[in-house]
Coordinates of C-alpha atoms in Angstrom, one line a residue:
M146 CA 90.8 82.6 116.2
I147 CA 89.8 80.7 119.3
D148 CA 86.5 82.6 119.4
F149 CA 85.9 81.6 115.8
I150 CA 86.5 77.9 116.6
I151 CA 84.3 78.0 119.7
Q152 CA 81.5 79.8 117.8
N153 CA 81.6 77.2 114.9
F154 CA 81.7 74.3 117.4
I155 CA 78.6 75.6 119.2
Q156 CA 76.8 76.1 115.8
M157 CA 77.6 72.5 114.8
A158 CA 76.5 71.1 118.1
I159 CA 73.2 73.0 117.9
D160 CA 72.7 71.7 114.3
V161 CA 73.4 68.1 115.4
L162 CA 71.1 68.4 118.4
A163 CA 68.3 69.8 116.3
V164 CA 68.6 67.0 113.8
I165 CA 68.5 64.3 116.6
I166 CA 65.5 66.0 118.2
A167 CA 63.8 66.2 114.8
A168 CA 64.6 62.5 114.0
V169 CA 63.2 61.2 117.4
T170 CA 60.1 63.4 117.1
L171 CA 59.4 62.3 113.5
R172 CA 59.9 58.6 114.3
Y173 CA 57.5 59.0 117.2
I174 CA 54.9 60.6 115.1
L175 CA 55.2 58.0 112.3
K176 CA 55.0 55.1 114.8
K177 CA 51.9 56.5 116.5
N178 CA 50.0 57.8 113.4
K179 CA 51.3 55.8 110.5
P180 CA 52.5 52.5 111.9
E181 CA 52.1 50.8 108.5
I182 CA 55.0 52.8 107.0
Y183 CA 57.0 53.2 110.3
E184 CA 59.5 50.4 109.4
T185 CA 59.4 50.7 105.6
I186 CA 62.1 52.2 103.5
L187 CA 59.8 55.1 102.5
G188 CA 59.3 55.9 106.1
R189 CA 63.0 56.0 106.7
I190 CA 63.5 58.2 103.6
I191 CA 60.8 60.7 104.7
S192 CA 62.3 60.8 108.2
F193 CA 65.8 61.4 106.8
L194 CA 64.7 64.2 104.5
L195 CA 62.7 65.9 107.1
C196 CA 65.7 65.8 109.5
V197 CA 67.9 67.3 106.9
L198 CA 65.4 70.1 106.3
V199 CA 65.2 70.8 110.1
G200 CA 69.0 70.8 110.3
C201 CA 69.2 73.3 107.4
L202 CA 66.5 75.5 108.8
T203 CA 68.3 75.5 112.2
H204 CA 71.6 76.5 110.6
I205 CA 69.9 79.4 108.7
V206 CA 68.2 80.6 111.8
Q207 CA 71.5 80.5 113.8
N208 CA 73.3 82.6 111.1
K209 CA 70.5 85.1 111.1
V210 CA 70.7 85.4 114.8
I211 CA 74.5 85.9 114.6
D212 CA 74.0 88.5 111.9
I213 CA 71.7 90.4 114.2
Y214 CA 74.0 90.3 117.3
D215 CA 77.5 90.1 115.8
I216 CA 78.5 93.2 113.9
E217 CA 81.6 91.6 112.5
K218 CA 79.3 89.3 110.5
N219 CA 77.3 92.2 109.1
E220 CA 77.8 92.7 105.4
Y221 CA 77.7 96.6 105.6
Y222 CA 80.2 96.6 108.4
I223 CA 82.5 94.4 106.4
L224 CA 82.1 96.6 103.4
A225 CA 82.7 99.8 105.4
V226 CA 86.0 98.3 106.8
N227 CA 87.2 97.3 103.3
K228 CA 86.4 100.7 101.8
K229 CA 88.2 102.4 104.7
D230 CA 91.3 100.2 104.1
E231 CA 91.1 101.2 100.4
K232 CA 91.0 104.9 101.4
S233 CA 87.6 105.2 99.8
Y234 CA 86.1 107.1 102.7
E235 CA 82.9 108.3 101.1
H236 CA 81.9 104.7 100.1
S237 CA 82.8 103.6 103.6
I238 CA 80.5 106.3 105.0
D239 CA 77.7 105.1 102.7
A240 CA 78.2 101.5 104.0
I241 CA 78.3 102.7 107.7
D242 CA 75.0 104.5 107.1
K243 CA 73.4 101.2 106.1
I244 CA 74.5 99.3 109.2
P245 CA 71.4 98.4 111.2
N246 CA 70.5 100.6 114.2
N247 CA 70.9 97.9 116.7
F248 CA 74.7 98.1 116.2
Q249 CA 75.0 101.8 116.8
N250 CA 76.0 101.4 120.4
D251 CA 78.5 98.6 119.6
K252 CA 82.1 99.5 120.4
L253 CA 83.3 98.3 117.0
Y254 CA 80.7 100.5 115.2
I255 CA 81.7 103.6 117.2
E256 CA 85.4 103.0 116.6
L257 CA 84.9 102.5 112.9
K258 CA 82.7 105.5 112.5
N259 CA 85.2 107.7 114.4
E260 CA 88.2 106.4 112.5
V261 CA 86.6 107.0 109.1
A262 CA 85.5 110.5 110.1
R263 CA 89.0 111.3 111.3
L264 CA 90.6 110.0 108.1
F265 CA 88.1 111.6 105.8
K266 CA 88.5 115.0 107.5
K267 CA 92.2 114.7 107.1
E268 CA 91.8 114.1 103.4
I269 CA 89.5 117.1 103.1
V270 CA 91.9 119.4 104.9
E271 CA 94.8 118.3 102.8
Q272 CA 92.9 119.0 99.6
M273 CA 91.7 122.4 100.9
V274 CA 95.4 123.4 101.4
T275 CA 96.0 122.7 97.7
Y276 CA 93.1 124.8 96.6
E277 CA 93.9 127.7 98.9
K278 CA 97.5 127.8 97.7
Q279 CA 96.0 128.2 94.2
K280 CA 93.7 130.9 95.5
N281 CA 90.8 129.0 93.9
Y282 CA 88.4 129.9 96.7
Q283 CA 85.2 129.1 94.7
K284 CA 86.4 125.5 93.9
A285 CA 87.6 125.2 97.5
Y286 CA 84.2 126.2 98.9
D287 CA 82.3 123.9 96.5
Y288 CA 84.6 121.0 97.4
L289 CA 84.4 121.6 101.2
N290 CA 80.6 122.1 101.1
S291 CA 80.1 118.8 99.3
K292 CA 82.5 116.7 101.4
Y293 CA 81.4 118.2 104.6
T294 CA 77.8 117.3 103.8
K295 CA 79.0 113.7 103.4
L296 CA 81.0 113.8 106.6
K297 CA 78.1 115.0 108.7
I298 CA 76.4 111.6 108.0
I299 CA 78.7 110.0 110.6
K300 CA 79.9 113.1 112.6
D301 CA 78.3 115.9 114.4
N302 CA 79.1 119.5 113.2
D303 CA 82.8 120.1 113.0
A304 CA 83.7 123.6 114.3
E305 CA 87.0 123.8 112.3
L306 CA 85.3 123.0 109.0
E307 CA 82.3 125.3 109.8
T308 CA 84.7 128.1 110.3
K309 CA 86.6 127.3 107.1
L310 CA 83.4 127.4 105.1
G311 CA 82.7 130.8 106.5
E312 CA 86.2 132.0 105.6
L313 CA 85.9 130.7 102.1
Y314 CA 82.5 132.3 101.6
G315 CA 84.1 135.6 102.8
Y316 CA 87.0 135.2 100.3
I317 CA 84.5 134.6 97.5
G318 CA 82.5 137.6 98.5
E319 CA 85.6 139.8 98.6
E320 CA 86.6 138.6 95.1
K321 CA 83.1 139.5 93.8
I322 CA 83.1 142.9 95.5
I323 CA 86.6 143.7 94.3
S324 CA 85.6 142.7 90.8
F325 CA 82.5 144.9 90.9
I326 CA 84.7 147.8 92.0
K327 CA 87.3 147.3 89.4
N328 CA 84.6 147.4 86.8
E329 CA 83.2 150.5 88.4
E330 CA 80.0 148.7 89.3
Y331 CA 79.7 150.4 92.6
D332 CA 76.0 149.8 93.2
S333 CA 76.4 146.1 92.6
A334 CA 79.2 146.1 95.2
K335 CA 77.0 147.8 97.7
E336 CA 74.0 145.5 97.0
F337 CA 76.2 142.5 97.6
C338 CA 77.4 143.9 100.9
E339 CA 73.8 144.5 102.0
N340 CA 72.9 140.9 101.4
D341 CA 72.6 139.3 104.9
K342 CA 74.5 136.2 104.2
A343 CA 77.3 138.0 102.4
K344 CA 77.6 140.7 105.1
E345 CA 78.2 138.1 107.8
N346 CA 81.5 136.9 106.3
C347 CA 82.5 139.4 103.7
L348 CA 84.2 142.8 103.8
S349 CA 82.4 145.3 106.0
C350 CA 80.3 147.9 104.3
A351 CA 82.7 150.6 105.6
K352 CA 85.6 148.9 104.0
I353 CA 83.7 148.7 100.7
D354 CA 83.0 152.4 100.9
T355 CA 86.7 153.0 101.3
L356 CA 87.5 150.7 98.3
I357 CA 84.9 152.5 96.2
L358 CA 86.3 155.9 97.1
E359 CA 89.8 154.8 96.3
S360 CA 88.7 153.4 93.0
K361 CA 86.9 156.6 92.0
I362 CA 90.0 158.6 92.8
K363 CA 92.2 156.2 90.9
N364 CA 90.0 156.4 87.9
Q365 CA 90.0 160.2 87.7
K366 CA 91.6 162.4 85.1
V367 CA 94.7 163.0 87.1
T368 CA 95.9 160.7 89.9
I369 CA 98.7 159.8 92.2
S370 CA 99.9 156.4 91.1
K371 CA 102.4 155.9 94.0
V372 CA 104.4 157.8 96.7
D373 CA 108.0 156.9 97.5
L374 CA 109.9 157.9 100.6
V375 CA 113.3 159.3 99.9
E376 CA 116.0 159.8 102.6
E377 CA 118.7 162.4 102.5
I378 CA 121.5 163.1 104.9
D379 CA 123.4 166.4 105.0
Y380 CA 126.1 166.2 107.7
S381 CA 124.2 165.7 111.0
W382 CA 120.9 166.7 109.5
K383 CA 118.7 164.0 108.2
E384 CA 115.5 164.4 106.2
K385 CA 113.0 162.1 104.4
Y386 CA 110.9 163.4 101.6
C387 CA 107.6 162.3 99.9
R388 CA 108.2 161.7 96.2
P389 CA 104.8 161.3 94.5
T390 CA 104.3 160.1 91.0
I391 CA 101.5 161.8 88.9
F392 CA 99.6 160.1 86.2
N393 CA 98.0 162.4 83.6
N394 CA 95.1 160.6 82.0
T395 CA 93.9 163.5 80.0
D396 CA 94.7 164.9 76.5
K397 CA 96.2 168.1 78.0
S398 CA 99.5 168.9 79.5
I399 CA 99.7 169.8 83.2
R400 CA 101.4 173.0 84.3
N401 CA 100.7 173.3 88.0
V402 CA 99.4 170.8 90.6
T403 CA 98.4 170.8 94.3
I404 CA 99.0 167.6 96.2
V405 CA 98.0 166.8 99.8
M406 CA 99.8 163.9 101.5
L407 CA 99.0 162.3 104.8
H408 CA 101.8 160.7 106.8
Y409 CA 101.2 157.6 109.1
D410 CA 103.5 155.7 111.5
K411 CA 104.1 151.9 111.3
D412 CA 100.9 151.3 113.3
N413 CA 98.8 153.3 110.9
F414 CA 98.3 156.2 113.3
P415 CA 98.8 159.9 112.2
H416 CA 102.4 160.8 112.5
N417 CA 103.3 163.7 114.8
K418 CA 106.2 164.8 117.0
Y419 CA 108.5 162.1 118.4
E420 CA 111.6 163.1 120.5
E421 CA 114.0 164.9 118.2
A422 CA 112.0 164.3 115.1
N423 CA 109.6 166.9 113.7
A424 CA 107.0 164.9 111.8
E425 CA 104.3 166.3 109.6
H426 CA 101.0 164.4 109.3
E427 CA 99.6 166.7 106.6
I428 CA 101.9 167.7 103.8
V429 CA 100.6 170.2 101.3
V430 CA 102.7 170.7 98.2
N431 CA 102.0 173.3 95.4
V432 CA 104.2 172.3 92.5
E433 CA 104.6 174.9 89.7
N434 CA 105.7 174.0 86.2
V435 CA 105.4 170.3 86.9
N436 CA 105.0 169.7 83.2
V437 CA 103.3 166.3 82.8
L438 CA 102.5 165.3 79.3
P439 CA 99.1 163.8 78.3
K440 CA 98.8 160.1 79.1
K441 CA 102.1 160.1 80.8
E442 CA 103.5 159.6 84.3
K443 CA 106.0 161.8 86.1
T444 CA 107.7 161.5 89.5
I445 CA 108.2 164.8 91.3
M446 CA 111.6 165.1 92.7
P447 CA 112.3 167.2 95.9
Y448 CA 113.9 170.0 93.9
D449 CA 110.7 170.3 91.8
M450 CA 108.8 171.4 94.9
I451 CA 108.4 174.8 96.5
L452 CA 110.1 174.2 99.8
V453 CA 108.3 176.2 102.4
S454 CA 109.2 175.6 106.1
G455 CA 110.0 172.0 105.3
K456 CA 106.3 171.3 104.6
N457 CA 107.2 168.9 101.8
K458 CA 109.3 166.8 104.2
Y459 CA 107.6 164.0 106.0
Y460 CA 110.0 164.3 109.0
H461 CA 113.3 166.0 109.8
G462 CA 115.7 166.3 112.7
S463 CA 119.4 166.3 113.8
N464 CA 119.7 162.8 115.3
A465 CA 120.1 160.5 112.3
D466 CA 119.7 157.3 114.3
E467 CA 116.5 158.5 115.9
I468 CA 115.1 159.6 112.6
S469 CA 115.8 156.1 111.1
K470 CA 114.1 154.4 114.0
Y471 CA 111.2 156.9 113.9
G472 CA 110.6 156.5 110.2
S473 CA 110.7 152.7 110.1
G474 CA 107.5 151.2 108.6
C475 CA 105.9 154.6 108.0
K476 CA 103.6 155.2 105.0
V477 CA 102.2 158.2 103.1
I478 CA 99.0 158.4 101.1
A479 CA 98.3 161.2 98.7
C480 CA 95.5 162.8 96.7
I481 CA 95.5 165.7 94.1
S482 CA 93.2 168.5 95.0
E483 CA 93.7 170.8 92.0
V484 CA 95.3 170.8 88.6
E485 CA 96.0 173.7 86.2
F486 CA 96.6 172.8 82.6
Y487 CA 98.6 174.7 80.0
D488 CA 95.4 175.8 78.2
G489 CA 94.5 177.7 81.3
T490 CA 91.7 175.4 82.5
V491 CA 91.6 174.2 86.1
W492 CA 90.4 170.8 87.3
H493 CA 89.1 170.4 90.8
N494 CA 89.0 166.9 92.3
S495 CA 85.4 166.3 93.2
Y496 CA 86.4 163.5 95.6
Y497 CA 89.1 165.3 97.4
D498 CA 86.9 166.5 100.3
D499 CA 85.6 162.9 100.8
W500 CA 89.2 161.6 100.8
Y501 CA 90.4 164.3 103.2
T502 CA 87.5 163.9 105.6
K503 CA 88.0 160.1 105.7
Y504 CA 91.7 160.0 106.3
Y505 CA 92.9 163.3 107.9
N506 CA 93.9 162.8 111.5
N507 CA 92.3 159.4 111.6
E508 CA 93.7 155.9 111.9
Y509 CA 94.5 154.5 108.4
K510 CA 92.5 151.4 107.7

């Protein structure tokens, strides 16, 4: 407030001084060059009007000078502050962008720019959380890309938002690839992977090959829809079994089936021996008279299997507590290698070898 009073007092003093100087100068000129009108009413009126004009011009010049050197008087600075207070950060950025270059090292300019950037980024992140909860990655990407472009007018590259853009692009790419694979458009999925920009942030081509292989197996005539793990205790002996479910997507009934299952520990490594537990990584089951009707599913119970040396078990042992600890978090994957139908025909899974080569004795990814 004191600065404002002092500033206005100085302005008024300068205006008065300019008028006095102008009056004295004009009177001198009139007296020397036009003595006949020096003392007349017309002369006095002319002198008064010219002094008023000089005073007005002096005041205008002062204000322009103040506008040049005082950022708080600048119209765009004032607008930017007002829009910030209204939480209209994009309009505030537009106003900041129009503030003259001579203010860009001013403390108030820097503080305003940093504050608007901080608040605008906070608003962007909050909105991003909403879109991500909705799993609307395309909308999230478009929103962030647009807002980040605006933010960069007043802020250098933001590492956090740059990373988030890359993540969102990756999510969008994954959705597109998965959509291609679900529709069995495998070539389109691979082409998308091979695109340089997509490959940088999307699923790896190796992962896409895995998804394509799994999709092909899933879409075959006869598939394993799931594998449950079943625990049984007989006195001190404890066993866990693989219980696969077969889906028959043909018009014929299945008589016999050969299933290969691979067993992994909680860290996705092939399961082998551990203390008192005898684990089987590879479990081969030849099930006779499985009797699966056309277009139907059937879960194979342990007593349906031919039990040969416990090969259908996924681990067994005499210490029940150790077995429970050992089996915690384990998983089993399965694939049908061969099917015999009741009409005598035999179906061989053309993708079984690829599946076996990829997963047998390898880390599960």
